[in-house]
PDB file of C-alpha atoms and ligand atoms in Angstrom:
ATOM      1  CA  MET A 258      -2.618  36.014   1.321  1.00 76.00           C
ATOM      2  CA  SER A 259      -1.531  37.766  -1.791  1.00 86.00           C
ATOM      3  CA  LEU A 260       2.024  38.574  -2.029  1.00 92.00           C
ATOM      4  CA  LYS A 261       0.821  42.054  -3.062  1.00 96.00           C
ATOM      5  CA  ASP A 262       0.256  42.746   0.609  1.00 96.00           C
ATOM      6  CA  LYS A 263       4.066  42.452   1.254  1.00 96.00           C
ATOM      7  CA  ILE A 264       5.039  44.894  -1.271  1.00 97.00           C
ATOM      8  CA  ASN A 265       6.573  47.855  -0.035  1.00 97.00           C
ATOM      9  CA  LEU A 266       4.882  50.659  -1.788  1.00 97.00           C
ATOM     10  CA  GLN A 267       7.610  53.252  -0.971  1.00 96.00           C
ATOM     11  CA  LYS A 268      10.251  51.096  -2.608  1.00 96.00           C
ATOM     12  CA  LEU A 269       8.574  50.223  -5.810  1.00 98.00           C
ATOM     13  CA  PRO A 270      10.696  49.885  -9.091  1.00 98.00           C
ATOM     14  CA  LYS A 271       9.617  53.105 -11.229  1.00 98.00           C
ATOM     15  CA  HIS A 272      10.243  51.068 -14.404  1.00 98.00           C
ATOM     16  CA  ILE A 273       9.957  47.314 -14.982  1.00 98.00           C
ATOM     17  CA  ALA A 274      11.059  45.662 -18.217  1.00 99.00           C
ATOM     18  CA  ILE A 275      10.171  42.297 -19.167  1.00 99.00           C
ATOM     19  CA  ILE A 276      11.494  39.774 -21.723  1.00 98.00           C
ATOM     20  CA  MET A 277       8.154  37.640 -22.361  1.00 98.00           C
ATOM     21  CA  ASP A 278       9.635  34.180 -23.310  1.00 98.00           C
ATOM     22  CA  GLY A 279       8.209  30.674 -23.516  1.00 98.00           C
ATOM     23  CA  ASN A 280       5.130  31.225 -25.499  1.00 98.00           C
ATOM     24  CA  GLY A 281       6.180  28.495 -28.150  1.00 97.00           C
ATOM     25  CA  ARG A 282       7.197  25.949 -25.334  1.00 98.00           C
ATOM     26  CA  TRP A 283       4.020  26.638 -23.769  1.00 98.00           C
ATOM     27  CA  ALA A 284       1.944  25.925 -26.956  1.00 98.00           C
ATOM     28  CA  LYS A 285       4.157  22.766 -27.829  1.00 98.00           C
ATOM     29  CA  GLY A 286       3.463  21.383 -24.534  1.00 98.00           C
ATOM     30  CA  LYS A 287      -0.274  21.541 -25.245  1.00 98.00           C
ATOM     31  CA  GLY A 288       0.313  19.870 -28.866  1.00 98.00           C
ATOM     32  CA  LYS A 289      -0.505  23.393 -30.408  1.00 98.00           C
ATOM     33  CA  PHE A 290       1.028  25.518 -32.965  1.00 96.00           C
ATOM     34  CA  ARG A 291       3.460  28.388 -31.574  1.00 97.00           C
ATOM     35  CA  ILE A 292       0.795  31.101 -32.274  1.00 96.00           C
ATOM     36  CA  PHE A 293      -1.490  29.535 -29.850  1.00 98.00           C
ATOM     37  CA  GLY A 294       1.039  30.427 -27.241  1.00 98.00           C
ATOM     38  CA  HIS A 295       1.393  34.102 -28.280  1.00 98.00           C
ATOM     39  CA  GLN A 296      -2.199  34.321 -28.241  1.00 98.00           C
ATOM     40  CA  ASN A 297      -2.234  33.126 -24.857  1.00 98.00           C
ATOM     41  CA  GLY A 298       0.393  35.489 -24.032  1.00 98.00           C
ATOM     42  CA  VAL A 299      -1.687  38.383 -24.394  1.00 98.00           C
ATOM     43  CA  LYS A 300      -3.546  37.649 -21.032  1.00 98.00           C
ATOM     44  CA  ALA A 301      -0.311  37.904 -19.317  1.00 98.00           C
ATOM     45  CA  VAL A 302       0.327  41.252 -20.950  1.00 98.00           C
ATOM     46  CA  LYS A 303      -3.127  42.518 -19.780  1.00 97.00           C
ATOM     47  CA  GLU A 304      -2.472  41.191 -16.189  1.00 97.00           C
ATOM     48  CA  SER A 305       1.260  42.631 -16.077  1.00 98.00           C
ATOM     49  CA  ALA A 306       0.285  46.177 -17.297  1.00 98.00           C
ATOM     50  CA  GLU A 307      -2.897  46.258 -14.999  1.00 97.00           C
ATOM     51  CA  ALA A 308      -1.158  45.102 -12.002  1.00 97.00           C
ATOM     52  CA  CYS A 309       1.614  47.692 -12.612  1.00 98.00           C
ATOM     53  CA  ALA A 310      -0.879  50.388 -12.898  1.00 97.00           C
ATOM     54  CA  GLU A 311      -2.697  49.335  -9.785  1.00 97.00           C
ATOM     55  CA  LEU A 312       0.503  49.213  -7.517  1.00 98.00           C
ATOM     56  CA  GLY A 313       1.853  52.562  -8.912  1.00 98.00           C
ATOM     57  CA  VAL A 314       4.935  51.467 -11.153  1.00 98.00           C
ATOM     58  CA  SER A 315       5.064  54.221 -13.709  1.00 98.00           C
ATOM     59  CA  TYR A 316       6.937  52.484 -16.671  1.00 98.00           C
ATOM     60  CA  LEU A 317       6.491  48.976 -18.157  1.00 98.00           C
ATOM     61  CA  THR A 318       8.545  47.947 -21.220  1.00 99.00           C
ATOM     62  CA  LEU A 319       7.695  44.558 -22.887  1.00 98.00           C
ATOM     63  CA  TYR A 320       9.965  42.957 -25.435  1.00 98.00           C
ATOM     64  CA  ALA A 321       7.136  41.912 -27.755  1.00 98.00           C
ATOM     65  CA  PHE A 322       9.365  41.513 -31.165  1.00 98.00           C
ATOM     66  CA  SER A 323      13.078  41.618 -31.586  1.00 97.00           C
ATOM     67  CA  THR A 324      15.166  42.485 -34.601  1.00 97.00           C
ATOM     68  CA  GLU A 325      16.230  38.849 -34.473  1.00 96.00           C
ATOM     69  CA  ASN A 326      12.471  37.600 -34.375  1.00 97.00           C
ATOM     70  CA  TRP A 327      12.375  38.751 -38.078  1.00 98.00           C
ATOM     71  CA  SER A 328      14.209  35.646 -38.922  1.00 97.00           C
ATOM     72  CA  ARG A 329      11.408  33.382 -37.737  1.00 97.00           C
ATOM     73  CA  PRO A 330       9.264  31.465 -40.209  1.00 96.00           C
ATOM     74  CA  LYS A 331       7.079  33.897 -42.204  1.00 97.00           C
ATOM     75  CA  ASP A 332       3.854  32.435 -40.999  1.00 97.00           C
ATOM     76  CA  GLU A 333       4.392  33.001 -37.463  1.00 96.00           C
ATOM     77  CA  ILE A 334       5.816  36.616 -38.015  1.00 98.00           C
ATOM     78  CA  ASN A 335       2.421  37.300 -40.198  1.00 97.00           C
ATOM     79  CA  ALA A 336       0.437  35.829 -37.297  1.00 97.00           C
ATOM     80  CA  LEU A 337       2.314  37.746 -34.543  1.00 97.00           C
ATOM     81  CA  MET A 338       1.759  41.060 -36.548  1.00 98.00           C
ATOM     82  CA  GLU A 339      -1.848  40.317 -36.980  1.00 98.00           C
ATOM     83  CA  LEU A 340      -2.117  39.380 -33.321  1.00 98.00           C
ATOM     84  CA  LEU A 341      -0.525  42.765 -32.458  1.00 98.00           C
ATOM     85  CA  VAL A 342      -2.991  44.668 -34.683  1.00 97.00           C
ATOM     86  CA  SER A 343      -6.097  43.057 -33.311  1.00 98.00           C
ATOM     87  CA  THR A 344      -4.792  43.363 -29.695  1.00 98.00           C
ATOM     88  CA  ILE A 345      -4.006  46.966 -30.016  1.00 97.00           C
ATOM     89  CA  ARG A 346      -7.324  47.649 -31.761  1.00 96.00           C
ATOM     90  CA  LYS A 347      -9.331  45.643 -29.005  1.00 97.00           C
ATOM     91  CA  GLU A 348      -7.373  46.851 -25.889  1.00 97.00           C
ATOM     92  CA  THR A 349      -6.880  50.530 -26.757  1.00 97.00           C
ATOM     93  CA  SER A 350     -10.277  51.462 -24.581  1.00 96.00           C
ATOM     94  CA  THR A 351      -8.887  49.221 -21.790  1.00 96.00           C
ATOM     95  CA  LEU A 352      -5.754  51.400 -21.839  1.00 97.00           C
ATOM     96  CA  GLN A 353      -8.033  54.602 -21.905  1.00 96.00           C
ATOM     97  CA  LYS A 354     -10.170  53.339 -18.978  1.00 96.00           C
ATOM     98  CA  ASN A 355      -7.043  52.427 -16.858  1.00 96.00           C
ATOM     99  CA  ASN A 356      -5.127  55.509 -17.910  1.00 97.00           C
ATOM    100  CA  ILE A 357      -2.467  53.898 -19.363  1.00 98.00           C
ATOM    101  CA  ARG A 358      -0.315  55.810 -22.005  1.00 98.00           C
ATOM    102  CA  LEU A 359       1.129  53.533 -25.016  1.00 98.00           C
ATOM    103  CA  LYS A 360       4.386  54.012 -26.361  1.00 98.00           C
ATOM    104  CA  ALA A 361       6.802  52.005 -28.798  1.00 98.00           C
ATOM    105  CA  ILE A 362      10.408  51.811 -29.033  1.00 98.00           C
ATOM    106  CA  GLY A 363      12.445  49.987 -32.115  1.00 98.00           C
ATOM    107  CA  ASP A 364      12.749  50.209 -35.895  1.00 98.00           C
ATOM    108  CA  LEU A 365       8.723  50.839 -36.232  1.00 98.00           C
ATOM    109  CA  MET A 366       9.208  51.570 -40.108  1.00 97.00           C
ATOM    110  CA  ASP A 367       9.824  47.838 -40.465  1.00 97.00           C
ATOM    111  CA  LEU A 368       6.421  46.953 -39.109  1.00 98.00           C
ATOM    112  CA  PRO A 369       3.780  46.177 -41.823  1.00 98.00           C
ATOM    113  CA  PRO A 370       1.790  49.377 -42.613  1.00 98.00           C
ATOM    114  CA  LYS A 371      -1.357  48.261 -40.969  1.00 97.00           C
ATOM    115  CA  CYS A 372       0.509  47.633 -37.630  1.00 97.00           C
ATOM    116  CA  GLN A 373       2.158  51.130 -37.796  1.00 98.00           C
ATOM    117  CA  ARG A 374      -1.041  52.664 -38.437  1.00 98.00           C
ATOM    118  CA  GLU A 375      -2.792  50.970 -35.469  1.00 97.00           C
ATOM    119  CA  LEU A 376       0.038  51.570 -32.980  1.00 98.00           C
ATOM    120  CA  GLN A 377       0.215  55.207 -34.076  1.00 98.00           C
ATOM    121  CA  GLU A 378      -3.587  55.657 -33.439  1.00 98.00           C
ATOM    122  CA  ALA A 379      -3.338  54.060 -29.982  1.00 98.00           C
ATOM    123  CA  ILE A 380      -0.183  56.119 -29.070  1.00 98.00           C
ATOM    124  CA  GLU A 381      -2.171  59.401 -30.169  1.00 98.00           C
ATOM    125  CA  GLU A 382      -5.243  58.218 -28.350  1.00 98.00           C
ATOM    126  CA  THR A 383      -3.708  57.387 -25.099  1.00 98.00           C
ATOM    127  CA  LYS A 384      -0.962  60.249 -25.101  1.00 98.00           C
ATOM    128  CA  ASN A 385      -2.557  62.209 -22.227  1.00 98.00           C
ATOM    129  CA  ASN A 386      -2.730  59.084 -19.678  1.00 98.00           C
ATOM    130  CA  THR A 387      -0.685  59.430 -16.565  1.00 98.00           C
ATOM    131  CA  ARG A 388      -0.919  56.473 -14.555  1.00 98.00           C
ATOM    132  CA  LEU A 389       1.553  53.935 -16.437  1.00 98.00           C
ATOM    133  CA  THR A 390       3.462  54.280 -19.547  1.00 98.00           C
ATOM    134  CA  LEU A 391       3.330  50.853 -21.379  1.00 98.00           C
ATOM    135  CA  ILE A 392       6.419  50.894 -23.803  1.00 98.00           C
ATOM    136  CA  LEU A 393       6.150  48.049 -26.527  1.00 98.00           C
ATOM    137  CA  ALA A 394       9.662  47.086 -27.862  1.00 98.00           C
ATOM    138  CA  LEU A 395       8.856  46.049 -31.460  1.00 98.00           C
ATOM    139  CA  SER A 396      11.455  45.285 -33.953  1.00 98.00           C
ATOM    140  CA  TYR A 397      13.932  46.363 -31.306  1.00 98.00           C
ATOM    141  CA  SER A 398      17.294  45.391 -30.380  1.00 98.00           C
ATOM    142  CA  ALA A 399      19.633  47.338 -28.234  1.00 98.00           C
ATOM    143  CA  LYS A 400      22.483  47.027 -30.615  1.00 98.00           C
ATOM    144  CA  TRP A 401      20.189  48.526 -33.285  1.00 98.00           C
ATOM    145  CA  ASP A 402      19.473  51.481 -30.950  1.00 98.00           C
ATOM    146  CA  MET A 403      23.007  51.936 -29.958  1.00 98.00           C
ATOM    147  CA  VAL A 404      24.237  51.902 -33.419  1.00 98.00           C
ATOM    148  CA  ASN A 405      21.726  54.773 -34.237  1.00 98.00           C
ATOM    149  CA  ALA A 406      22.625  56.594 -31.281  1.00 98.00           C
ATOM    150  CA  ILE A 407      26.279  56.618 -32.277  1.00 98.00           C
ATOM    151  CA  LYS A 408      25.616  57.479 -35.811  1.00 98.00           C
ATOM    152  CA  GLN A 409      23.564  60.620 -34.378  1.00 98.00           C
ATOM    153  CA  ILE A 410      26.266  61.763 -32.375  1.00 98.00           C
ATOM    154  CA  ALA A 411      29.016  61.228 -34.976  1.00 98.00           C
ATOM    155  CA  GLU A 412      27.045  63.282 -37.542  1.00 98.00           C
ATOM    156  CA  LYS A 413      26.819  65.976 -34.891  1.00 98.00           C
ATOM    157  CA  ALA A 414      30.677  65.787 -34.376  1.00 98.00           C
ATOM    158  CA  ALA A 415      31.350  65.887 -37.894  1.00 97.00           C
ATOM    159  CA  ASN A 416      28.992  68.852 -38.335  1.00 98.00           C
ATOM    160  CA  HIS A 417      30.808  70.666 -35.290  1.00 97.00           C
ATOM    161  CA  GLN A 418      27.670  70.760 -33.330  1.00 97.00           C
ATOM    162  CA  LEU A 419      29.522  68.928 -30.594  1.00 97.00           C
ATOM    163  CA  HIS A 420      32.997  68.355 -29.536  1.00 96.00           C
ATOM    164  CA  PRO A 421      33.919  64.502 -29.170  1.00 96.00           C
ATOM    165  CA  GLN A 422      34.916  65.633 -25.313  1.00 97.00           C
ATOM    166  CA  GLU A 423      31.348  66.132 -24.595  1.00 97.00           C
ATOM    167  CA  ILE A 424      30.333  62.716 -25.259  1.00 97.00           C
ATOM    168  CA  ASN A 425      29.363  61.328 -21.765  1.00 98.00           C
ATOM    169  CA  ASP A 426      26.699  58.789 -20.433  1.00 97.00           C
ATOM    170  CA  MET A 427      24.146  61.550 -20.458  1.00 98.00           C
ATOM    171  CA  LEU A 428      24.641  62.530 -23.860  1.00 98.00           C
ATOM    172  CA  ILE A 429      24.249  58.797 -24.909  1.00 98.00           C
ATOM    173  CA  ASP A 430      21.111  58.253 -22.940  1.00 98.00           C
ATOM    174  CA  GLN A 431      19.746  61.408 -24.981  1.00 98.00           C
ATOM    175  CA  HIS A 432      20.171  59.632 -28.410  1.00 98.00           C
ATOM    176  CA  LEU A 433      18.496  56.247 -27.373  1.00 98.00           C
ATOM    177  CA  SER A 434      14.951  55.469 -28.304  1.00 98.00           C
ATOM    178  CA  THR A 435      14.434  55.315 -24.579  1.00 98.00           C
ATOM    179  CA  LYS A 436      15.417  58.897 -23.835  1.00 98.00           C
ATOM    180  CA  ASP A 437      12.217  59.739 -22.338  1.00 98.00           C
ATOM    181  CA  TYR A 438      12.045  57.057 -19.704  1.00 98.00           C
ATOM    182  CA  PRO A 439      14.048  56.298 -16.704  1.00 98.00           C
ATOM    183  CA  HIS A 440      16.295  53.311 -16.621  1.00 98.00           C
ATOM    184  CA  PRO A 441      14.831  50.032 -15.406  1.00 98.00           C
ATOM    185  CA  GLU A 442      15.419  49.008 -11.825  1.00 98.00           C
ATOM    186  CA  LEU A 443      13.912  45.459 -12.596  1.00 98.00           C
ATOM    187  CA  MET A 444      14.222  43.221 -15.588  1.00 98.00           C
ATOM    188  CA  ILE A 445      12.130  40.112 -15.604  1.00 98.00           C
ATOM    189  CA  ARG A 446      12.622  37.145 -17.930  1.00 98.00           C
ATOM    190  CA  THR A 447      10.340  34.289 -17.913  1.00 98.00           C
ATOM    191  CA  SER A 448      10.679  30.688 -19.167  1.00 98.00           C
ATOM    192  CA  GLY A 449      13.989  29.904 -17.200  1.00 98.00           C
ATOM    193  CA  GLU A 450      16.278  31.563 -20.014  1.00 98.00           C
ATOM    194  CA  GLN A 451      19.072  33.488 -18.224  1.00 98.00           C
ATOM    195  CA  ARG A 452      20.109  35.854 -21.015  1.00 97.00           C
ATOM    196  CA  ILE A 453      19.569  39.507 -21.834  1.00 97.00           C
ATOM    197  CA  SER A 454      18.996  38.698 -25.788  1.00 98.00           C
ATOM    198  CA  ASN A 455      19.973  42.258 -27.212  1.00 98.00           C
ATOM    199  CA  PHE A 456      17.264  43.910 -24.747  1.00 98.00           C
ATOM    200  CA  LEU A 457      18.252  47.451 -23.360  1.00 98.00           C
ATOM    201  CA  LEU A 458      21.830  46.574 -23.014  1.00 98.00           C
ATOM    202  CA  TRP A 459      22.592  50.124 -22.068  1.00 98.00           C
ATOM    203  CA  GLU A 460      19.666  50.904 -19.876  1.00 98.00           C
ATOM    204  CA  LEU A 461      19.999  47.592 -17.794  1.00 98.00           C
ATOM    205  CA  ALA A 462      23.764  48.376 -16.552  1.00 97.00           C
ATOM    206  CA  TYR A 463      22.580  48.510 -12.985  1.00 95.00           C
ATOM    207  CA  SER A 464      19.129  46.770 -12.848  1.00 97.00           C
ATOM    208  CA  GLU A 465      18.317  44.028 -10.817  1.00 97.00           C
ATOM    209  CA  LEU A 466      17.612  40.701 -13.014  1.00 98.00           C
ATOM    210  CA  TYR A 467      15.046  38.350 -12.198  1.00 98.00           C
ATOM    211  CA  PHE A 468      14.739  34.943 -13.806  1.00 98.00           C
ATOM    212  CA  THR A 469      11.767  32.644 -13.651  1.00 98.00           C
ATOM    213  CA  PRO A 470      11.001  29.407 -15.077  1.00 98.00           C
ATOM    214  CA  VAL A 471       7.316  30.215 -15.627  1.00 98.00           C
ATOM    215  CA  LEU A 472       6.303  30.178 -19.198  1.00 98.00           C
ATOM    216  CA  TRP A 473       4.957  33.596 -20.273  1.00 98.00           C
ATOM    217  CA  PRO A 474       1.168  32.594 -20.774  1.00 98.00           C
ATOM    218  CA  ASP A 475       1.228  31.257 -17.493  1.00 98.00           C
ATOM    219  CA  PHE A 476       2.570  34.550 -15.954  1.00 98.00           C
ATOM    220  CA  THR A 477       0.187  36.167 -13.637  1.00 98.00           C
ATOM    221  CA  ARG A 478      -0.047  39.249 -11.311  1.00 98.00           C
ATOM    222  CA  GLU A 479       1.002  37.022  -8.396  1.00 98.00           C
ATOM    223  CA  HIS A 480       4.405  36.300 -10.142  1.00 98.00           C
ATOM    224  CA  LEU A 481       4.741  39.959 -10.951  1.00 98.00           C
ATOM    225  CA  TYR A 482       4.538  40.622  -7.253  1.00 98.00           C
ATOM    226  CA  GLU A 483       6.746  37.613  -6.284  1.00 98.00           C
ATOM    227  CA  ALA A 484       9.291  39.447  -8.647  1.00 98.00           C
ATOM    228  CA  ILE A 485       8.765  42.839  -7.121  1.00 98.00           C
ATOM    229  CA  PHE A 486       9.031  41.603  -3.739  1.00 97.00           C
ATOM    230  CA  ASP A 487      12.442  39.589  -4.312  1.00 97.00           C
ATOM    231  CA  TYR A 488      13.877  42.813  -5.903  1.00 98.00           C
ATOM    232  CA  GLN A 489      12.981  44.600  -2.799  1.00 97.00           C
ATOM    233  CA  GLN A 490      14.951  42.133  -0.593  1.00 95.00           C
ATOM    234  CA  ARG A 491      18.206  42.928  -2.657  1.00 93.00           C
ATOM    235  CA  GLU A 492      20.857  45.631  -1.759  1.00 83.00           C
ATOM    236  CA  ARG A 493      21.336  48.014  -4.726  1.00 74.00           C
ATOM    237  CA  ARG A 494      25.114  49.079  -4.233  1.00 78.00           C
ATOM    238  CA  PHE A 495      25.678  50.618  -7.351  1.00 84.00           C
ATOM    239  CA  GLY A 496      29.489  49.971  -7.089  1.00 85.00           C
ATOM    240  CA  LYS A 497      29.835  51.202  -3.444  1.00 84.00           C
ATOM    241  CA  THR A 498      30.210  48.990  -0.441  1.00 85.00           C
ATOM    242  CA  SER A 499      27.369  47.544   1.694  1.00 83.00           C
ATOM    243  CA  GLU A 500      28.267  50.056   4.577  1.00 83.00           C
ATOM    244  CA  GLN A 501      28.317  53.145   2.551  1.00 82.00           C
ATOM    245  CA  VAL A 502      24.753  52.296   1.221  1.00 82.00           C
ATOM    246  CA  LEU A 503      23.299  51.302   4.579  1.00 78.00           C
ATOM    247  CA  LYS A 504      24.684  54.790   6.080  1.00 74.00           C
ATOM    248  CA  PRO A 505      21.550  56.999   6.946  1.00 62.00           C
TER     249      PRO A 505
HETATM  250  C1  FPP B 289       8.778  34.816 -27.062  1.00 56.76           C
HETATM  251  O1  FPP B 289       8.400  33.471 -26.802  1.00 56.76           O
HETATM  252  C2  FPP B 289       7.561  35.793 -27.282  1.00 56.76           C
HETATM  253  C3  FPP B 289       7.628  36.489 -28.420  1.00 56.76           C
HETATM  254  C4  FPP B 289       8.531  36.672 -29.605  1.00 56.76           C
HETATM  255  C5  FPP B 289       6.268  37.262 -28.760  1.00 56.76           C
HETATM  256  C6  FPP B 289       5.574  38.082 -27.601  1.00 56.76           C
HETATM  257  C7  FPP B 289       4.159  38.513 -28.027  1.00 56.76           C
HETATM  258  C8  FPP B 289       3.160  38.368 -27.227  1.00 56.76           C
HETATM  259  C9  FPP B 289       3.059  38.011 -25.859  1.00 56.76           C
HETATM  260  C10 FPP B 289       2.034  38.797 -27.728  1.00 56.76           C
HETATM  261  C11 FPP B 289       1.358  39.931 -28.086  1.00 56.76           C
HETATM  262  C12 FPP B 289       1.848  40.990 -27.426  1.00 56.76           C
HETATM  263  C13 FPP B 289       1.516  42.182 -27.175  1.00 56.76           C
HETATM  264  C14 FPP B 289       2.229  43.319 -26.645  1.00 56.76           C
HETATM  265  C15 FPP B 289       0.027  42.643 -27.692  1.00 56.76           C
HETATM  266  P1  FPP B 289       8.934  32.357 -27.847  1.00 56.76           P
HETATM  267  O2  FPP B 289       7.949  32.585 -29.296  1.00 56.76           O
HETATM  268  O3  FPP B 289      10.329  32.925 -28.142  1.00 56.76           O
HETATM  269  O4  FPP B 289       8.793  30.999 -26.993  1.00 56.76           O
HETATM  270  P2  FPP B 289       9.964  29.802 -26.937  1.00 56.76           P
HETATM  271  O5  FPP B 289      11.082  30.353 -26.672  1.00 56.76           O
HETATM  272  O6  FPP B 289       9.253  28.802 -26.145  1.00 56.76           O
HETATM  273  O7  FPP B 289       9.905  29.470 -28.259  1.00 56.76           O
END
């Protein structure tokens, strides 16, 4: 029996965020170069997106390249960018077929022009799709996003477009690159590492965190079901007491 049958479709997270980790270790374990791990990670990206779409999860954010990843060896960065371009090019028709809308967050202007072009074309082509929004975090870090938001808010305050007293949670939300999406209820990280690594720091404030030792290229839809099932067993209290949450 698949764990899928145990999932309560009425209690699905609307938004799942994933730190896809362990590609390098997966490749090393097979005596291959790191890029071999990234190439094999694409299969897990596809499976996760398709499984989310089938279940009825509305948003999936994947941490594909962090601001900090720019300090990796040049060869690995180039190979990753090439992989992004070729994957987007190859898979846009699958996104269309599955009614999946592609979006991206991050400092996209830092990506190679070819990558920017390919991404923008796929975003444009899939913009009317409604089943799942797949958000790629590229050249992204939460601190980068928060610094940007603070700059915009400070500028508005300096220009008297808003009063500092008006700054609240909602206003900050509206100035982040994630402003169009609900906060993730569930964040998954593969490969056994138990860190947030500068990913959606603001948006994960009340997310359930799920860590699995599975390396990203080995991550299948069954692993995703397992994470969702685990999430559904948790009591989300948002600072309240258990009794308050359980009250009808
Ligand atoms: C982390 O593993 C993974 C990345 C930095 C890149 C993720 C990219 C992909 C899965 C490929 C393409 C993605 C899309 C969306 C088309 P790591 O290299 O840090 O692994 P390690 O910790 O074992 O070294």
